[in-house]
Short mmCIF file of C-alpha atoms and ligand atoms in Angstrom, two decimals:
data_model
loop_
_atom_site.label_atom_id
_atom_site.label_comp_id
_atom_site.label_asym_id
_atom_site.label_seq_id
_atom_site.Cartn_x
_atom_site.Cartn_y
_atom_site.Cartn_z
CA UNK A 1 -108.73 19.49 -5.47
CA UNK A 2 -105.33 19.87 -6.84
CA UNK A 3 -102.80 17.65 -4.84
CA UNK A 4 -101.27 19.54 -2.16
CA UNK A 5 -97.11 19.42 -1.14
CA UNK A 6 -96.97 17.59 2.64
CA UNK A 7 -94.00 17.33 4.82
CA UNK A 8 -94.83 15.61 7.90
CA UNK A 9 -93.38 16.53 11.64
CA UNK A 10 -93.23 13.19 14.43
CA UNK A 11 -92.78 15.34 17.16
CA UNK A 12 -90.98 12.11 19.13
CA UNK A 13 -89.03 14.20 22.21
CA UNK A 14 -90.83 13.80 25.19
CA UNK A 15 -90.20 12.30 28.37
CA UNK A 16 -93.53 10.56 29.20
CA UNK A 17 -92.40 10.73 33.00
CA UNK A 18 -95.97 8.50 33.42
CA UNK A 19 -94.41 5.49 31.92
CA UNK A 20 -91.21 5.17 33.74
CA UNK A 21 -89.70 3.13 34.26
CA UNK A 22 -90.29 1.85 30.89
CA UNK A 23 -89.03 5.21 29.31
CA UNK A 24 -86.05 5.14 32.17
CA UNK A 25 -83.61 4.90 29.26
CA UNK A 26 -85.26 5.19 25.96
CA UNK A 27 -87.37 7.97 24.40
CA UNK A 28 -91.67 6.59 24.63
CA UNK A 29 -92.26 6.32 21.11
CA UNK A 30 -89.49 3.59 21.10
CA UNK A 31 -91.10 1.59 23.88
CA UNK A 32 -91.98 -1.63 23.22
CA UNK A 33 -95.58 -2.61 22.72
CA UNK A 34 -97.69 -5.64 21.19
CA UNK A 35 -94.32 -8.05 21.30
CA UNK A 36 -92.76 -6.58 17.73
CA UNK A 37 -93.13 -2.89 17.23
CA UNK A 38 -92.55 -0.05 19.04
CA UNK A 39 -94.81 2.73 19.51
CA UNK A 40 -93.83 5.54 17.08
CA UNK A 41 -94.22 2.63 14.33
CA UNK A 42 -97.85 3.24 14.74
CA UNK A 43 -97.40 6.74 13.34
CA UNK A 44 -95.56 6.53 10.89
CA UNK A 45 -97.32 3.07 9.17
CA UNK A 46 -99.94 5.81 9.34
CA UNK A 47 -97.90 8.45 7.53
CA UNK A 48 -96.70 5.78 5.04
CA UNK A 49 -100.22 4.31 4.17
CA UNK A 50 -101.79 7.64 4.12
CA UNK A 51 -99.05 8.56 1.00
CA UNK A 52 -97.08 10.70 2.98
CA UNK A 53 -93.35 10.26 2.43
CA UNK A 54 -91.26 13.05 3.47
CA UNK A 55 -91.27 12.50 6.99
CA UNK A 56 -89.41 14.05 10.43
CA UNK A 57 -88.87 12.54 12.96
CA UNK A 58 -87.92 15.41 15.90
CA UNK A 59 -86.08 13.66 18.77
CA UNK A 60 -84.17 14.62 22.07
CA UNK A 61 -84.78 13.26 25.27
CA UNK A 62 -82.61 9.62 25.11
CA UNK A 63 -83.08 8.85 21.93
CA UNK A 64 -79.92 6.03 21.31
CA UNK A 65 -83.33 3.60 20.75
CA UNK A 66 -85.68 5.32 18.79
CA UNK A 67 -82.57 6.32 16.75
CA UNK A 68 -81.38 3.22 16.44
CA UNK A 69 -85.35 1.73 15.40
CA UNK A 70 -85.41 4.59 12.31
CA UNK A 71 -82.66 4.18 10.64
CA UNK A 72 -83.19 0.17 11.17
CA UNK A 73 -86.76 0.07 10.04
CA UNK A 74 -87.59 2.75 8.19
CA UNK A 75 -85.46 3.09 5.88
CA UNK A 76 -86.40 4.75 2.11
CA UNK A 77 -85.26 5.91 -0.91
CA UNK A 78 -84.27 9.60 -0.57
CA UNK A 79 -83.25 9.39 -4.17
CA UNK A 80 -86.95 10.08 -4.77
CA UNK A 81 -87.66 12.54 -2.31
CA UNK A 82 -88.16 9.93 -0.22
CA UNK A 83 -87.71 10.26 3.86
CA UNK A 84 -88.08 9.20 7.34
CA UNK A 85 -85.57 11.00 9.16
CA UNK A 86 -84.37 11.56 12.97
CA UNK A 87 -83.88 14.57 13.88
CA UNK A 88 -82.14 15.40 17.40
CA UNK A 89 -82.40 18.76 18.77
CA UNK A 90 -79.23 20.94 17.33
CA UNK A 91 -79.73 24.23 19.45
CA UNK A 92 -80.12 26.01 15.44
CA UNK A 93 -82.16 29.00 17.51
CA UNK A 94 -79.42 29.80 20.44
CA UNK A 95 -78.15 27.79 22.99
CA UNK A 96 -81.43 25.96 24.59
CA UNK A 97 -82.54 22.57 23.33
CA UNK A 98 -86.13 22.18 22.86
CA UNK A 99 -88.05 24.20 25.24
CA UNK A 100 -91.36 22.63 24.61
CA UNK A 101 -93.63 20.65 21.19
CA UNK A 102 -93.44 24.05 18.90
CA UNK A 103 -89.97 25.33 20.34
CA UNK A 104 -88.88 21.72 18.55
CA UNK A 105 -90.67 22.75 15.82
CA UNK A 106 -89.15 26.15 15.60
CA UNK A 107 -85.92 25.14 15.97
CA UNK A 108 -86.21 23.05 13.53
CA UNK A 109 -87.77 25.23 10.51
CA UNK A 110 -84.91 24.26 8.94
CA UNK A 111 -86.54 21.51 7.52
CA UNK A 112 -90.04 23.19 6.29
CA UNK A 113 -87.48 26.22 4.19
CA UNK A 114 -85.75 23.00 2.63
CA UNK A 115 -89.46 20.67 2.06
CA UNK A 116 -91.17 24.08 0.76
CA UNK A 117 -94.71 21.89 1.97
CA UNK A 118 -97.81 23.52 0.91
CA UNK A 119 -99.29 21.93 4.16
CA UNK A 120 -97.35 20.05 7.35
CA UNK A 121 -99.06 17.03 9.68
CA UNK A 122 -97.91 17.11 12.99
CA UNK A 123 -98.06 14.07 15.22
CA UNK A 124 -97.49 12.68 18.41
CA UNK A 125 -95.27 9.69 18.37
CA UNK A 126 -97.33 7.56 21.05
CA UNK A 127 -100.87 6.65 20.19
CA UNK A 128 -102.21 2.82 19.06
CA UNK A 129 -104.45 3.74 15.92
CA UNK A 130 -105.17 3.32 12.46
CA UNK A 131 -105.54 7.47 10.24
CA UNK A 132 -105.79 8.34 7.42
CA UNK A 133 -103.85 11.59 7.38
CA UNK A 134 -104.83 12.19 3.12
CA UNK A 135 -108.98 12.30 4.64
CA UNK A 136 -107.46 15.36 7.42
CA UNK A 137 -105.74 17.18 4.59
CA UNK A 138 -108.71 17.60 2.48
CA UNK A 139 -110.97 18.35 4.85
CA UNK A 140 -108.47 21.00 6.30
CA UNK A 141 -108.15 22.11 2.74
CA UNK A 142 -111.59 22.49 1.77
CA UNK A 143 -112.19 24.12 5.72
CA UNK A 144 -110.14 27.14 4.94
CA UNK A 145 -109.29 27.83 8.82
CA UNK A 146 -105.23 27.77 9.41
CA UNK A 147 -105.06 24.44 11.62
CA UNK A 148 -107.12 21.46 11.97
CA UNK A 149 -107.33 19.79 14.99
CA UNK A 150 -108.05 15.97 15.27
CA UNK A 151 -110.61 15.19 17.82
CA UNK A 152 -111.82 12.27 19.28
CA UNK A 153 -114.26 11.90 22.76
CA UNK A 154 -113.03 10.73 25.82
CA UNK A 155 -114.41 9.53 29.06
CA UNK A 156 -114.43 12.64 32.04
CA UNK A 157 -112.62 10.89 34.03
CA UNK A 158 -109.27 11.62 31.38
CA UNK A 159 -109.45 15.52 31.54
CA UNK A 160 -106.51 16.64 33.10
CA UNK A 161 -104.52 14.45 31.04
CA UNK A 162 -105.52 16.36 27.06
CA UNK A 163 -106.32 19.70 25.64
CA UNK A 164 -109.99 19.65 25.42
CA UNK A 165 -112.42 20.97 22.36
CA UNK A 166 -115.59 23.02 23.37
CA UNK A 167 -116.64 23.05 19.28
CA UNK A 168 -119.06 26.42 18.12
CA UNK A 169 -122.35 25.67 18.83
CA UNK A 170 -123.21 27.99 15.44
CA UNK A 171 -120.63 26.95 13.06
CA UNK A 172 -119.77 23.22 14.11
CA UNK A 173 -116.32 22.98 12.13
CA UNK A 174 -114.75 25.61 13.88
CA UNK A 175 -112.73 25.38 17.49
CA UNK A 176 -114.60 28.25 20.16
CA UNK A 177 -112.43 26.81 22.48
CA UNK A 178 -109.27 25.06 23.23
CA UNK A 179 -107.79 24.14 27.00
CA UNK A 180 -104.92 22.28 27.47
CA UNK A 181 -105.31 19.50 30.52
CA UNK A 182 -108.12 21.12 32.61
CA UNK A 183 -109.07 20.06 35.90
CA UNK A 184 -112.55 19.70 34.80
CA UNK A 185 -115.21 20.99 31.53
CA UNK A 186 -118.59 20.48 30.94
CA UNK A 187 -119.42 17.02 29.12
CA UNK A 188 -120.77 17.31 25.89
CA UNK A 189 -124.16 18.35 25.46
CA UNK A 190 -125.26 15.16 24.24
CA UNK A 191 -122.91 12.82 26.76
CA UNK A 192 -121.53 14.77 29.85
CA UNK A 193 -119.35 11.73 30.42
CA UNK A 194 -117.32 12.35 27.92
CA UNK A 195 -115.61 15.38 26.35
CA UNK A 196 -114.11 15.91 23.24
CA UNK A 197 -110.19 15.40 23.50
CA UNK A 198 -107.93 16.52 21.13
CA UNK A 199 -105.59 13.52 19.58
CA UNK A 200 -102.33 15.79 19.27
CA UNK A 201 -102.34 15.76 15.53
CA UNK A 202 -102.46 18.89 13.47
CA UNK A 203 -102.63 19.67 10.15
CA UNK A 204 -101.47 23.49 9.37
CA UNK A 205 -101.30 25.10 6.04
CA UNK A 206 -97.46 26.52 6.23
CA UNK A 207 -97.42 29.87 6.11
CA UNK A 208 -100.02 29.82 9.20
CA UNK A 209 -97.74 27.73 11.31
CA UNK A 210 -94.43 29.57 10.30
CA UNK A 211 -95.47 32.85 11.23
CA UNK A 212 -97.34 31.27 15.18
CA UNK A 213 -94.07 29.53 15.77
CA UNK A 214 -92.74 33.22 14.36
CA UNK A 215 -94.70 35.03 17.14
CA UNK A 216 -94.42 32.21 19.54
CA UNK A 217 -90.97 32.16 19.45
CA UNK A 218 -91.39 36.05 19.93
CA UNK A 219 -93.67 35.90 23.36
CA UNK A 220 -92.48 36.01 27.38
CA UNK A 221 -95.62 34.25 28.29
CA UNK A 222 -95.26 30.93 26.84
CA UNK A 223 -94.22 27.80 27.05
CA UNK A 224 -93.42 26.77 23.32
CA UNK A 225 -96.31 23.73 23.77
CA UNK A 226 -98.28 22.72 20.67
CA UNK A 227 -101.18 22.41 22.84
CA UNK A 228 -100.87 25.38 25.43
CA UNK A 229 -99.64 27.94 23.38
CA UNK A 230 -100.15 27.51 19.53
CA UNK A 231 -103.45 25.77 19.39
CA UNK A 232 -104.69 28.31 21.26
CA UNK A 233 -103.44 30.75 19.26
CA UNK A 234 -105.07 30.16 16.45
CA UNK A 235 -108.43 29.45 18.06
CA UNK A 236 -108.31 33.50 19.63
CA UNK A 237 -107.76 33.80 15.82
CA UNK A 238 -110.86 31.94 15.06
CA UNK A 239 -109.31 30.30 12.94
CA UNK A 240 -108.89 26.45 14.18
CA UNK A 241 -111.09 24.00 12.56
CA UNK A 242 -112.16 20.77 14.49
CA UNK A 243 -111.14 17.05 12.88
CA UNK A 244 -113.97 14.39 13.80
CA UNK A 245 -111.83 11.04 13.71
CA UNK A 246 -114.65 9.40 13.47
CA UNK A 247 -115.71 10.27 10.18
CA UNK A 248 -111.90 8.70 8.96
CA UNK A 249 -112.27 5.51 7.24
CA UNK A 250 -109.60 2.86 6.38
CA UNK A 251 -109.80 0.73 4.34
CA UNK A 252 -110.26 -3.35 5.94
CA UNK A 253 -111.63 -1.43 9.31
CA UNK A 254 -114.33 -3.32 11.16
CA UNK A 255 -116.35 -1.91 13.53
CA UNK A 256 -114.66 -2.95 16.44
CA UNK A 257 -111.24 -0.56 15.78
CA UNK A 258 -112.76 1.95 13.32
CA UNK A 259 -112.81 4.64 15.89
CA UNK A 260 -109.59 2.88 18.21
CA UNK A 261 -107.86 5.50 19.50
CA UNK A 262 -105.28 4.90 22.21
CA UNK A 263 -103.25 7.19 24.30
CA UNK A 264 -100.53 4.39 25.95
CA UNK A 265 -99.18 6.87 28.47
CA UNK A 266 -99.73 5.42 31.80
CA UNK A 267 -98.56 2.03 33.11
CA UNK A 268 -102.20 0.93 33.06
CA UNK A 269 -102.61 2.28 29.88
CA UNK A 270 -100.15 0.49 28.48
CA UNK A 271 -100.88 -2.66 29.73
CA UNK A 272 -104.09 -2.59 29.08
CA UNK A 273 -104.02 -2.15 25.11
CA UNK A 274 -100.95 -4.63 25.35
CA UNK A 275 -103.94 -7.25 27.21
CA UNK A 276 -106.81 -6.02 24.43
CA UNK A 277 -104.89 -7.53 21.71
CA UNK A 278 -105.19 -11.60 23.32
CA UNK A 279 -108.93 -10.74 24.77
CA UNK A 280 -110.63 -12.76 22.44
CA UNK A 281 -112.87 -10.00 20.58
CA UNK A 282 -109.54 -7.25 20.69
CA UNK A 283 -110.50 -3.43 19.88
CA UNK A 284 -107.30 -3.46 17.90
CA UNK A 285 -106.81 -5.00 14.62
CA UNK A 286 -103.37 -6.19 14.15
CA UNK A 287 -104.37 -8.15 11.41
CA UNK A 288 -105.65 -5.48 8.63
CA UNK A 289 -103.12 -5.79 6.42
CA UNK A 290 -104.65 -3.59 3.95
CA UNK A 291 -103.17 -0.41 6.14
CA UNK A 292 -100.75 -2.43 7.31
CA UNK A 293 -98.61 -1.56 10.67
CA UNK A 294 -94.55 -2.19 10.36
CA UNK A 295 -92.17 -3.01 12.37
CA UNK A 296 -87.88 -4.01 12.04
CA UNK A 297 -88.28 -7.92 10.80
CA UNK A 298 -86.54 -9.56 13.28
CA UNK A 299 -83.36 -12.29 12.16
CA UNK A 300 -84.69 -14.77 14.84
CA UNK A 301 -85.88 -18.29 14.32
CA UNK A 302 -89.41 -18.95 14.57
CA UNK A 303 -90.90 -19.09 18.18
CA UNK A 304 -91.01 -22.62 19.52
CA UNK A 305 -93.22 -24.68 22.64
CA UNK A 306 -91.00 -27.59 23.58
CA UNK A 307 -90.86 -30.09 26.27
CA UNK A 308 -87.74 -30.09 28.39
CA UNK A 309 -85.24 -32.35 29.40
CA UNK A 310 -87.65 -33.72 31.99
CA UNK A 311 -90.63 -34.41 29.87
CA UNK A 312 -92.27 -31.11 31.03
CA UNK A 313 -94.73 -29.66 27.47
CA UNK A 314 -94.04 -25.67 26.90
CA UNK A 315 -97.60 -24.31 26.12
CA UNK A 316 -98.56 -20.88 25.27
CA UNK A 317 -102.27 -20.01 25.74
CA UNK A 318 -104.44 -16.28 24.87
CA UNK A 319 -101.26 -14.84 24.59
CA UNK A 320 -98.58 -13.72 22.11
CA UNK A 321 -95.62 -15.17 21.21
CA UNK A 322 -93.27 -12.87 19.05
CA UNK A 323 -90.02 -14.89 17.20
CA UNK A 324 -87.21 -16.41 18.99
CA UNK A 325 -89.13 -17.39 21.88
CA UNK A 326 -88.70 -20.79 23.47
CA UNK A 327 -91.21 -22.16 26.22
CA UNK A 328 -89.63 -25.04 27.08
CA UNK A 329 -91.52 -26.86 29.76
CA UNK A 330 -92.87 -23.64 30.99
CA UNK A 331 -96.55 -22.27 30.46
CA UNK A 332 -97.50 -18.98 29.43
CA UNK A 333 -101.02 -17.48 30.41
CA UNK A 334 -102.70 -14.47 28.41
CA UNK A 335 -99.60 -13.49 28.18
CA UNK A 336 -97.09 -10.90 25.24
CA UNK A 337 -93.67 -12.15 24.68
CA UNK A 338 -91.91 -10.49 22.48
CA UNK A 339 -88.89 -11.52 20.94
CA UNK A 340 -86.21 -13.94 22.23
CA UNK A 341 -87.77 -14.62 25.31
CA UNK A 342 -87.16 -17.76 27.25
CA UNK A 343 -89.20 -19.40 29.61
CA UNK A 344 -87.31 -22.53 31.47
CA UNK A 345 -89.10 -25.75 32.73
CA UNK A 346 -92.19 -25.43 35.20
CA UNK A 347 -92.19 -21.55 34.85
CA UNK A 348 -94.93 -19.99 35.57
CA UNK A 349 -95.94 -16.60 33.38
CA UNK A 350 -99.61 -15.05 33.95
CA UNK A 351 -101.30 -11.91 32.34
CA UNK A 352 -97.86 -10.25 32.15
CA UNK A 353 -95.73 -8.45 29.28
CA UNK A 354 -92.29 -9.46 28.37
CA UNK A 355 -90.12 -7.28 26.98
CA UNK A 356 -87.09 -8.71 24.39
CA UNK A 357 -84.47 -11.21 25.93
CA UNK A 358 -85.79 -11.97 28.83
CA UNK A 359 -85.40 -15.06 30.96
CA UNK A 360 -87.41 -16.67 32.77
CA UNK A 361 -85.84 -19.76 35.10
CA UNK A 362 -86.78 -23.08 36.29
CA UNK A 363 -89.89 -23.31 38.39
CA UNK A 364 -90.06 -19.27 38.52
CA UNK A 365 -94.05 -17.51 38.67
CA UNK A 366 -94.32 -14.03 36.94
CA UNK A 367 -97.85 -12.98 37.33
CA UNK A 368 -99.83 -9.46 36.42
CA UNK A 369 -96.13 -8.49 35.70
CA UNK A 370 -94.52 -6.25 33.05
CA UNK A 371 -90.46 -7.10 32.97
CA UNK A 372 -88.48 -4.90 31.00
CA UNK A 373 -86.29 -6.24 28.37
CA UNK A 374 -82.87 -8.34 29.26
CA UNK A 375 -84.12 -8.85 32.73
CA UNK A 376 -83.15 -12.40 33.98
CA UNK A 377 -85.77 -14.15 36.67
CA UNK A 378 -83.76 -16.35 38.17
CA UNK A 379 -84.62 -20.20 38.80
CA UNK A 380 -87.84 -20.15 41.50
CA UNK A 381 -87.81 -16.24 41.69
CA UNK A 382 -91.70 -15.17 42.07
CA UNK A 383 -93.32 -11.50 40.88
CA UNK A 384 -96.55 -10.50 40.95
CA UNK A 385 -97.18 -12.66 43.78
CA UNK A 386 -96.79 -10.27 47.50
CA UNK A 387 -97.18 -6.22 46.74
CA UNK A 388 -94.94 -5.83 49.61
CA UNK A 389 -92.31 -7.92 48.44
CA UNK A 390 -91.84 -6.29 45.48
CA UNK A 391 -91.74 -2.65 46.04
CA UNK A 392 -89.36 -4.20 49.11
CA UNK A 393 -87.06 -5.61 46.18
CA UNK A 394 -87.13 -2.06 44.54
CA UNK A 395 -89.43 -2.97 41.94
CA UNK A 396 -92.57 -0.61 40.82
CA UNK A 397 -96.08 -1.09 41.85
CA UNK A 398 -98.99 0.84 40.27
CA UNK A 399 -102.39 1.56 42.56
CA UNK A 400 -104.00 -1.05 40.65
CA UNK A 401 -100.92 -3.75 40.95
CA UNK A 402 -99.02 -3.93 38.31
CA UNK A 403 -95.64 -4.82 39.11
CA UNK A 404 -92.53 -3.67 36.99
CA UNK A 405 -89.17 -4.84 36.77
CA UNK A 406 -87.50 -2.04 34.59
CA UNK A 407 -84.31 -2.72 32.83
CA UNK A 408 -80.75 -3.51 34.16
CA UNK A 409 -82.30 -4.01 37.26
CA UNK A 410 -81.27 -8.04 39.23
CA UNK A 411 -84.19 -9.97 40.94
CA UNK A 412 -82.00 -12.20 43.42
CA UNK A 413 -83.88 -16.02 44.13
CA UNK A 414 -86.40 -16.24 46.09
P1 LIG B 1 -99.40 15.69 26.07
O1 LIG B 1 -98.50 14.20 24.88
O2 LIG B 1 -98.94 15.39 27.28
O3 LIG B 1 -100.36 16.22 24.88
P2 LIG B 1 -95.78 16.59 24.56
O4 LIG B 1 -95.72 15.93 26.33
O5 LIG B 1 -96.31 17.86 24.44
O6 LIG B 1 -98.02 16.80 25.16
O7 LIG B 1 -96.23 15.39 24.08
C1 LIG B 1 -96.72 16.15 22.63
C2 LIG B 1 -96.08 15.34 21.84
O8 LIG B 1 -94.82 16.56 21.49
C3 LIG B 1 -95.27 13.62 22.03
O9 LIG B 1 -95.17 13.03 20.65
C4 LIG B 1 -94.28 14.00 22.20
O10 LIG B 1 -93.31 12.75 22.33
C5 LIG B 1 -93.77 15.21 21.88
N1 LIG B 1 -92.80 16.03 22.27
C6 LIG B 1 -92.52 16.55 23.80
N2 LIG B 1 -91.83 17.39 23.94
C7 LIG B 1 -91.03 17.27 23.76
C8 LIG B 1 -89.78 18.04 22.31
N3 LIG B 1 -89.27 19.01 23.67
N4 LIG B 1 -89.27 18.10 21.60
C9 LIG B 1 -89.82 17.22 20.59
N5 LIG B 1 -91.00 16.33 20.89
C10 LIG B 1 -92.02 16.38 22.36
C11 LIG B 1 -101.00 16.28 23.44
C12 LIG B 1 -101.38 17.85 23.73
C13 LIG B 1 -103.21 17.36 24.02
C14 LIG B 1 -103.67 16.67 23.71
C15 LIG B 1 -103.05 15.53 24.01
C16 LIG B 1 -102.85 13.59 23.52
O11 LIG B 1 -100.62 19.16 24.07
O12 LIG B 1 -103.73 18.90 23.22
O13 LIG B 1 -104.35 16.36 24.02
O14 LIG B 1 -101.22 15.39 23.19
O15 LIG B 1 -102.84 12.97 23.58
#
């Protein structure tokens, strides 16, 4: 098969409302993950590892830290026609900002016209997984359809969070029906407790995408959404193929992480995906260097665990500890510490995710909490110990009992 010219479009403009307050001040794809990564690093690493080096990232909502991360981490040689360009909403088609994900691409059609690709790969920016898009592009070309939608099984309780795919039983490569975030759906024939979810990753033949976007833009009864409008447009024309994620093969994949894909769209799923990484047998393998996940390299010094002045040892168990962390006489258990976190003497941090530059003062206690960047927890303060107290102090507490302290919140001494 002759190689196809591929342009990748990464949709990174969504608000990520369900990840509030972590997204109060940053776009969802810029949310930190696993100590030193941002969510978008997974999508971009997958594209780069697939050999696709012409990438535009469409941004809109609170994009400053996302733009900064992309320009600091993902610079490439424009002279070699390789680029990862962050492209903000610019009102190129009238006076509105991006109305929906399809409108984001419609308003950025100049990028597709400039690059003249055969194939446009469109993916979201907020999932944790490994995937070789070249395999999906090959399958797409073989299918003869105008679009292919990547699909993965999900448990029935998540049905209202995804686009649901019904495969054509007479022609298993084709999508017979596609419904965006329905309240219910029948289960799969071989597993009534699962349904087939769209991963929000699509491969389009260029001309078909351009036509669909023009037709969508001319309609009044559309939300200009990829999952809600553009994919159903192709399904109605019997022109959409399904790509089975379980057939995607990554070098170095283990049995456990071969089919790992997580939408870390809620605080609980974000927390669980972080905690998976420090479980005895993590489902996702960060250490597969045959398919590396790239991120910004910190200039901070290595992590250290030291005795405090009064002689108490600093220690961390079952935890991820990033560069620049200092645990000085405190104790850390089953936690993720991002760059430059400081844990003072006799402090206890358990089952928590601490983002960059958090400091935990002497004797403070932090349990089952997510603490956003730069928050200072003063000496003796307690977080995650008394949910009512946490709520009264203005912190968010999820139904499952996770306390979230957001950027800029001041924690008063207890
Ligand atoms: P959602 O993720 O809920 O569902 P959406 O909010 O449109 O859909 O976000 C998709 C991607 O587009 C995200 O990466 C988001 O950041 C980005 N995005 C959203 N609005 C945007 C805008 N105005 N400009 C630029 N980017 C924007 C989608 C599909 C479902 C599928 C799930 C899988 O619609 O069918 O099942 O992804 O998680």
